[in-house]
Amino acid sequence: MPDAPFAVQMENIVIRFPGVLANDHVNFTLKQGEIHALLGENGAGKSTLMSALSGLYKPTSGIIRVSGKPVSFNSPKDAIAAGIGMVHQHFMLVPTQTVTENILLGLDTPRFFMNLPAYDGKVLALQEQFGLRVDPTAKIWQLSVGEQQRVEILKTLYRGANVLIFDEPTAVLAPAEIAGFIETMRSLVAQGKSIIFISHKLQEVEAVADRITVLRKGKVTAEGFLMAGLDRAKLAQLMVGRDVVFAVKKDVQEPGGTILEVRNLQAANNKGTPALRGVDLSIRAGEILGIAGVAGNGQSELAECITGLRVCEKGSVQVDGRELANQPPIAAIQSGVSHIPEDRTRVGSAPNLTITDNVIMKHYRAAPIGNGRTIDAGQATQYAQELKRTYDILAPSVRTLARKLSGGNLQKVILSREITANPRLIVAVQPTRGLDVGAVEAIQEHLLAQRRQGTAILLISEELEELLTLSDRIAVLYDGRVMGVAEAATASVEEIGLMMMGTVQEA
Amino acid sequence: MRFPVTLLIEKRTDEIPGWLPAATSIGSVIAAFVVSGVVLALIGANPLIVYQFFFKATFGSWPALSDTIVKATPLIMVGLACAVAFKMKLWNIGAEGQLYLGAFFASTVVLVPLVPPESPKWLVLTAMVVMGMIGGAIWGFIPGYLKAKFDVNEIISTLMLNYVAILWNNFWIFDRWSDAGFQMTPTFVRTAWLPRLSDYAREYRMFSGITLHLGVIFGLVAAIVVWWVLSRSRWGYEIRLIGDNPHAARYAGLNIARNVVLVMMFSGALAGLAGMSEVSGVVHRLQERISPGYGFTGIIVAWLAKLNPFAVILVAILFGALIVAGREVQPSGISQMIQGFVLFAVISSDVLLRYSIRLVRAAPVEESA
Ligand SMILES: Nc1ncnc2c1ncn2[C@@H]1O[C@H](COP(=O)(O)OP(=O)(O)OP(=O)(O)O)[C@@H](O)[C@H]1O
Ligand SMILES: [Mg+2]
């Protein structure tokens, strides 16, 4: 569609936050029927630019045109009326209501009498058209993350969106779901929709994007480049302004004594059904044990049992010989267990506290930050500034509130806090989710440095590539059981893939 | 027909400037007085004269100012009590009951008596302060424990315990310690009275008739303590963390149940101190209706002060003045009306913090055939 008309033109967009120029005279165009990838480092201003297009923010200056006509949005409602819909990274669905009810939520029709079955039919027709299958009568809480995402997409389509904006849609999806999502995007553009796609995963961008725009520190560094003719290395270079290695090097090293010992661990999930059905694991000092598996096979529950956040029904969790199962979280913290949680906003941070208050969350009890009954504000600030520098956290100051950080920078706040706690064991759940390629590399280096210092690391990830690069051994979880453990050096992707589907491997 | 201008209400995306919350609060208080003035004018009074009288009766002279501060004193402590609990999103609306129980416990020092009647003043007063705070803390402990242990909603339990506390006091006032059948205990011995400025009238003539008592110092000290706890101490950090995100607090190893109990006790102790200050500084006996609903006004005070301990002092003085004005200006409903308007205006002014509101010219309607 090289000569297709523009669906959206954004000209000289400036968006300023106190202390931050989030978008600095940004130009961006979207052609009808294309998939346009928006790339850039953490905090480059991607979400902000798209929030302006979807009516959430008003640009300080600049012009937005939709189908050539200048528009001025005062709310997301105005944007959707102009045919622009955004699917946010954090879904906005009501868990106790059905798919159809969620799709109708906030619309003027139906007015009073719901007559849901009729609308279920409408929703089904829409699903048929775009190949987005999900039971319209199912309640949201019964759905997987991938299905919930489909509901969000249906919601925007039902409202008549022609331009769809996806902000890091694949960050929360399992690899198998990602393939399905890419298919969905293709079928959407095949039917005339136009898509803006934000992602840090360059192979996806390579696979679907027609054109790309790259932001760096609020400015455009590549405007509407054709994807054809670019490769991953070039993309990475455009994003971070330097070459990215892509493969961090892990030294061969002999692990030390056992640190984590998990025996016959059994636990239920939030719905009360069994999630762990007798898990045995052990990790030695200086060793990284990767946990592979399709999301929902017990990974979250395993992490929560070790860190004291979940009740264990049976079995034991020992760190350096100390029993931690069914102990309060403080016991794990005092035993030197760090935890990079899966949900960075709900669990990992306090949105209305400052960066400083967020990074001292686990260090405020002891000197030098804790000082008897008081907190030494000077020490706390100094510590936060040090982390901000070392981990390259982009924010005006350490007094910035956590909720104002970009997704990736919030993740860095959590990572920096957990890695610098001098841990014996790090339980890392999706540690590099939402990070740009440069930051992924930096964090992987930090984890490997911990490994060199003799820290045991439990790495739960859905990215096989990451598991294979970082882990010494990889255990595969399927339906609450360990299907097998493979040496990362010799394991093949196929072998692990089979175990993830529940096939037992002969040793 | 279309209106030539429309009101455009947009959610704020920009940072609100630091002075805006204070400005809207002050602005809404002024607005409340303006609206009340209109109502006064409609019923045939001259609002300027009424307000002039108001001002004279509340701030216009030393005795008037003293009266205002005496009324503000319990409001400061009760407002702080609510602010502490609200900071952790614990909705303690039982400050009234905690105040009554504080008054009761403080009174036991004299009425049981817990210290010999001939004890020196400092000992009696210290014992009363300690007992008052213990009494309030007990009344905070009960709902706190129920919430921590059984997840009992603290709004309901604290509200109900208010009635229990008032009836408990009545039992002792009517049945046990009644002064010749009246609904009050005998007057306390002088050593149980908080020092007042009028006590020094012999040395300083200007203090004669000025009833300002030491309780106000308790309130000011309490404000400093609350400020220090919330913004400087480790515990205050924990309170803020739990208040902002309890999931994160649990993840960070905090014992939330324990903090619920402790914060409710701290909150109760502050309200209990207000009860002590009232019996020992104002009425000098335990009696029915020691509080005309200070505990409930405290909720409003804390809220209007946006949980800032020093702002609590200012708001408490405003409400103290309104109470005094209600006594001096007849009908007393006028002052209550203003209170209502102030509350209404300040709460609705929050909209200004979250939305920006502009008048814009309506877009011309496109005629379609
Ligand atoms: N509401 C806000 N108030 C103040 N600053 C903000 C606000 N929202 C975003 N910012 C700042 O604007 C900059 C751009 O943020 P944005 O969320 O657009 O980044 P991003 O490119 O989406 O990054 P990521 O890949 O990490 O999600 C960041 O420095 C961020 O801290
Ligand atoms: Mg973002």
Coordinates of N, CA, C and O in Angstrom, one line a residue, chain A residues 289-369:
Chain A
L289 N 18.4 -21.6 37.4 CA 17.5 -22.6 36.9 C 16.3 -21.9 36.2 O 15.6 -21.1 36.8
G290 N 16.2 -22.2 35.0 CA 15.1 -21.6 34.2 C 13.8 -22.4 34.4 O 13.9 -23.7 34.5
I291 N 12.7 -21.8 34.4 CA 11.4 -22.5 34.4 C 10.7 -22.2 33.1 O 10.3 -21.0 32.9
A292 N 10.5 -23.2 32.3 CA 9.8 -23.0 31.1 C 8.4 -23.6 31.2 O 8.1 -24.3 32.1
G293 N 7.5 -23.1 30.4 CA 6.1 -23.7 30.5 C 5.2 -22.6 29.9 O 5.4 -21.4 29.9
V294 N 4.0 -23.1 29.4 CA 3.0 -22.2 29.0 C 2.4 -21.6 30.2 O 2.2 -22.2 31.2
A295 N 2.1 -20.3 30.1 CA 1.5 -19.5 31.3 C 0.4 -20.3 31.9 O -0.4 -20.9 31.2
G296 N 0.3 -20.3 33.2 CA -0.9 -20.9 33.9 C -0.6 -22.3 34.2 O -1.6 -23.0 34.6
N297 N 0.6 -22.8 34.1 CA 0.9 -24.2 34.5 C 1.5 -24.3 35.9 O 2.1 -25.3 36.2
G298 N 1.4 -23.2 36.7 CA 1.9 -23.2 38.0 C 3.1 -22.3 38.3 O 3.5 -22.3 39.4
Q299 N 3.5 -21.6 37.3 CA 4.7 -20.8 37.5 C 4.5 -19.7 38.5 O 5.3 -19.5 39.4
S300 N 3.4 -18.9 38.4 CA 3.1 -17.9 39.4 C 3.0 -18.4 40.8 O 3.6 -17.8 41.7
E301 N 2.3 -19.5 40.9 CA 2.1 -20.1 42.2 C 3.4 -20.6 42.8 O 3.7 -20.4 44.0
L302 N 4.3 -21.1 42.0 CA 5.6 -21.5 42.5 C 6.4 -20.4 43.1 O 6.9 -20.4 44.2
A303 N 6.4 -19.3 42.3 CA 7.1 -18.1 42.8 C 6.5 -17.6 44.1 O 7.2 -17.2 45.1
E304 N 5.2 -17.6 44.2 CA 4.5 -17.0 45.4 C 4.7 -17.9 46.6 O 4.8 -17.5 47.7
C305 N 4.8 -19.2 46.4 CA 5.0 -20.2 47.5 C 6.4 -19.9 48.1 O 6.6 -19.9 49.3
I306 N 7.4 -19.7 47.2 CA 8.8 -19.6 47.7 C 8.9 -18.3 48.5 O 9.6 -18.2 49.5
T307 N 8.2 -17.2 48.0 CA 8.4 -15.9 48.7 C 7.4 -15.7 49.8 O 7.3 -14.6 50.3
G308 N 6.6 -16.7 50.1 CA 5.7 -16.5 51.3 C 4.4 -15.8 51.0 O 3.7 -15.5 51.9
L309 N 4.1 -15.6 49.7 CA 2.9 -14.9 49.4 C 1.7 -15.8 49.2 O 0.5 -15.3 49.1
R310 N 1.9 -17.1 49.2 CA 0.8 -18.0 48.9 C 0.9 -19.2 49.9 O 2.0 -19.6 50.3
V311 N -0.3 -19.7 50.3 CA -0.4 -20.8 51.2 C 0.1 -22.1 50.5 O -0.3 -22.3 49.4
C312 N 1.0 -22.8 51.1 CA 1.4 -24.1 50.5 C 0.6 -25.2 51.2 O 0.5 -25.2 52.5
E313 N 0.0 -26.1 50.5 CA -0.8 -27.1 51.1 C 0.0 -28.3 51.6 O -0.3 -29.0 52.6
K314 N 1.1 -28.5 50.9 CA 2.0 -29.7 51.3 C 3.4 -29.4 50.8 O 3.6 -28.5 49.9
G315 N 4.3 -30.1 51.4 CA 5.7 -30.0 50.9 C 6.5 -28.9 51.6 O 6.0 -28.3 52.6
S316 N 7.7 -28.8 51.2 CA 8.6 -27.8 51.9 C 9.4 -27.0 50.9 O 9.6 -27.4 49.7
V317 N 9.7 -25.8 51.4 CA 10.6 -24.9 50.6 C 11.7 -24.5 51.6 O 11.4 -23.9 52.6
Q318 N 12.9 -24.8 51.3 CA 14.0 -24.4 52.2 C 15.0 -23.6 51.4 O 15.4 -23.9 50.3
V319 N 15.5 -22.5 52.1 CA 16.5 -21.7 51.6 C 17.7 -21.7 52.6 O 17.4 -21.4 53.8
D320 N 18.8 -22.2 52.2 CA 19.9 -22.4 53.2 C 19.5 -23.2 54.4 O 19.9 -22.9 55.5
G321 N 18.6 -24.2 54.1 CA 18.2 -25.1 55.2 C 17.1 -24.5 56.1 O 16.6 -25.2 57.0
R322 N 16.7 -23.3 55.8 CA 15.6 -22.7 56.6 C 14.3 -22.9 56.0 O 14.1 -22.6 54.8
E323 N 13.3 -23.4 56.7 CA 12.0 -23.7 56.1 C 11.2 -22.4 55.9 O 11.1 -21.6 56.8
L324 N 10.7 -22.2 54.7 CA 10.0 -21.0 54.3 C 8.5 -21.2 54.0 O 7.8 -20.3 53.9
A325 N 8.1 -22.5 53.8 CA 6.8 -22.7 53.4 C 5.8 -22.2 54.5 O 6.0 -22.5 55.6
N326 N 4.8 -21.5 54.1 CA 3.8 -21.0 55.0 C 4.4 -20.0 56.1 O 3.8 -19.9 57.1
Q327 N 5.5 -19.5 55.8 CA 6.0 -18.4 56.7 C 5.6 -17.1 56.1 O 5.4 -17.0 54.9
P328 N 5.5 -16.0 56.9 CA 5.2 -14.7 56.3 C 6.3 -14.2 55.4 O 7.4 -14.7 55.5
P329 N 5.9 -13.3 54.4 CA 6.9 -12.9 53.4 C 8.2 -12.4 54.0 O 9.3 -12.5 53.4
I330 N 8.1 -11.8 55.2 CA 9.3 -11.2 55.8 C 10.4 -12.3 56.1 O 11.6 -12.0 56.0
A331 N 10.0 -13.5 56.3 CA 10.9 -14.6 56.6 C 11.8 -14.8 55.3 O 13.0 -15.0 55.4
A332 N 11.1 -14.8 54.2 CA 11.9 -15.0 52.9 C 12.8 -13.9 52.7 O 14.0 -14.0 52.3
I333 N 12.3 -12.7 52.9 CA 13.2 -11.5 52.7 C 14.4 -11.6 53.6 O 15.5 -11.3 53.2
Q334 N 14.2 -12.0 54.9 CA 15.3 -12.0 55.8 C 16.3 -13.2 55.5 O 17.4 -13.2 55.9
S335 N 15.7 -14.2 54.8 CA 16.6 -15.3 54.3 C 17.4 -14.9 53.1 O 18.0 -15.8 52.5
G336 N 17.2 -13.7 52.6 CA 17.9 -13.3 51.4 C 17.2 -13.6 50.1 O 17.9 -13.9 49.1
V337 N 15.9 -13.8 50.1 CA 15.2 -14.1 48.9 C 14.7 -12.8 48.3 O 13.9 -12.1 48.9
S338 N 15.1 -12.5 47.1 CA 14.6 -11.3 46.3 C 13.5 -11.8 45.4 O 13.6 -13.0 44.9
H339 N 12.6 -11.0 45.1 CA 11.5 -11.4 44.2 C 11.1 -10.3 43.2 O 10.8 -9.2 43.6
I340 N 11.3 -10.6 41.9 CA 10.9 -9.7 40.9 C 9.5 -10.2 40.4 O 9.4 -11.3 39.8
P341 N 8.4 -9.6 40.9 CA 7.1 -10.2 40.7 C 6.6 -10.0 39.3 O 7.1 -9.2 38.5
E342 N 5.6 -10.9 39.0 CA 5.0 -10.9 37.7 C 4.3 -9.6 37.4 O 4.3 -9.1 36.3
D343 N 3.6 -9.1 38.4 CA 2.7 -7.9 38.2 C 3.4 -6.7 38.8 O 3.3 -6.5 40.0
R344 N 4.0 -5.9 37.9 CA 4.8 -4.8 38.5 C 3.9 -3.7 39.1 O 4.3 -3.0 40.0
T345 N 2.7 -3.5 38.6 CA 1.9 -2.4 39.1 C 1.1 -2.8 40.4 O 1.0 -2.1 41.3
R346 N 0.6 -4.1 40.3 CA -0.3 -4.5 41.4 C 0.5 -4.9 42.6 O 0.2 -4.6 43.8
V347 N 1.6 -5.6 42.4 CA 2.4 -6.1 43.5 C 3.7 -5.4 43.7 O 4.1 -5.2 44.8
G348 N 4.4 -5.1 42.6 CA 5.8 -4.7 42.8 C 6.0 -3.2 43.1 O 7.2 -2.9 43.5
S349 N 5.0 -2.4 43.1 CA 5.3 -1.0 43.3 C 4.1 -0.3 44.0 O 3.0 -0.8 43.9
A350 N 4.3 0.9 44.6 CA 3.3 1.7 45.1 C 3.2 2.9 44.3 O 4.0 3.8 44.2
P351 N 2.1 3.1 43.5 CA 2.0 4.1 42.4 C 2.1 5.5 42.9 O 2.7 6.3 42.2
N352 N 1.6 5.8 44.1 CA 1.6 7.2 44.5 C 2.7 7.6 45.4 O 2.7 8.6 46.1
L353 N 3.7 6.7 45.6 CA 4.9 7.0 46.3 C 6.0 7.3 45.3 O 5.9 6.9 44.2
T354 N 7.1 7.9 45.8 CA 8.1 8.4 44.9 C 9.0 7.2 44.6 O 8.9 6.1 45.1
I355 N 9.9 7.4 43.6 CA 10.9 6.4 43.3 C 11.7 6.0 44.5 O 11.9 4.8 44.8
T356 N 12.1 7.0 45.3 CA 12.9 6.7 46.5 C 12.1 5.8 47.4 O 12.6 4.7 47.9
D357 N 10.8 6.1 47.7 CA 10.0 5.3 48.6 C 9.8 3.9 48.0 O 9.7 2.9 48.8
N358 N 9.8 3.8 46.7 CA 9.7 2.5 46.1 C 10.9 1.6 46.2 O 10.8 0.4 46.3
V359 N 12.1 2.3 46.0 CA 13.3 1.4 46.1 C 13.7 1.0 47.5 O 14.5 0.1 47.6
I360 N 13.2 1.8 48.5 CA 13.7 1.4 49.8 C 12.7 0.4 50.5 O 12.9 0.0 51.6
M361 N 11.7 -0.1 49.7 CA 10.7 -0.9 50.2 C 11.2 -2.1 51.0 O 10.6 -2.6 52.0
K362 N 12.3 -2.6 50.6 CA 12.9 -3.8 51.3 C 14.1 -3.5 52.1 O 14.7 -4.3 52.7
H363 N 14.5 -2.2 52.1 CA 15.8 -1.8 52.7 C 15.6 -0.9 53.9 O 16.6 -0.4 54.5
Y364 N 14.3 -0.4 54.1 CA 14.2 0.7 55.1 C 14.3 0.2 56.5 O 14.4 1.0 57.4
R365 N 14.4 -1.1 56.7 CA 14.5 -1.6 58.1 C 15.9 -1.5 58.7 O 16.1 -1.2 59.8
A366 N 16.9 -1.7 57.8 CA 18.2 -1.8 58.3 C 19.0 -0.5 57.9 O 18.7 0.2 57.0
A367 N 20.1 -0.3 58.7 CA 21.1 0.8 58.4 C 21.6 0.5 57.0 O 21.7 -0.6 56.5
P368 N 22.0 1.5 56.2 CA 22.1 2.9 56.7 C 20.7 3.6 56.4 O 20.6 4.8 56.9
I369 N 19.8 3.0 55.7 CA 18.5 3.8 55.5 C 17.6 3.8 56.7 O 17.1 4.9 57.1

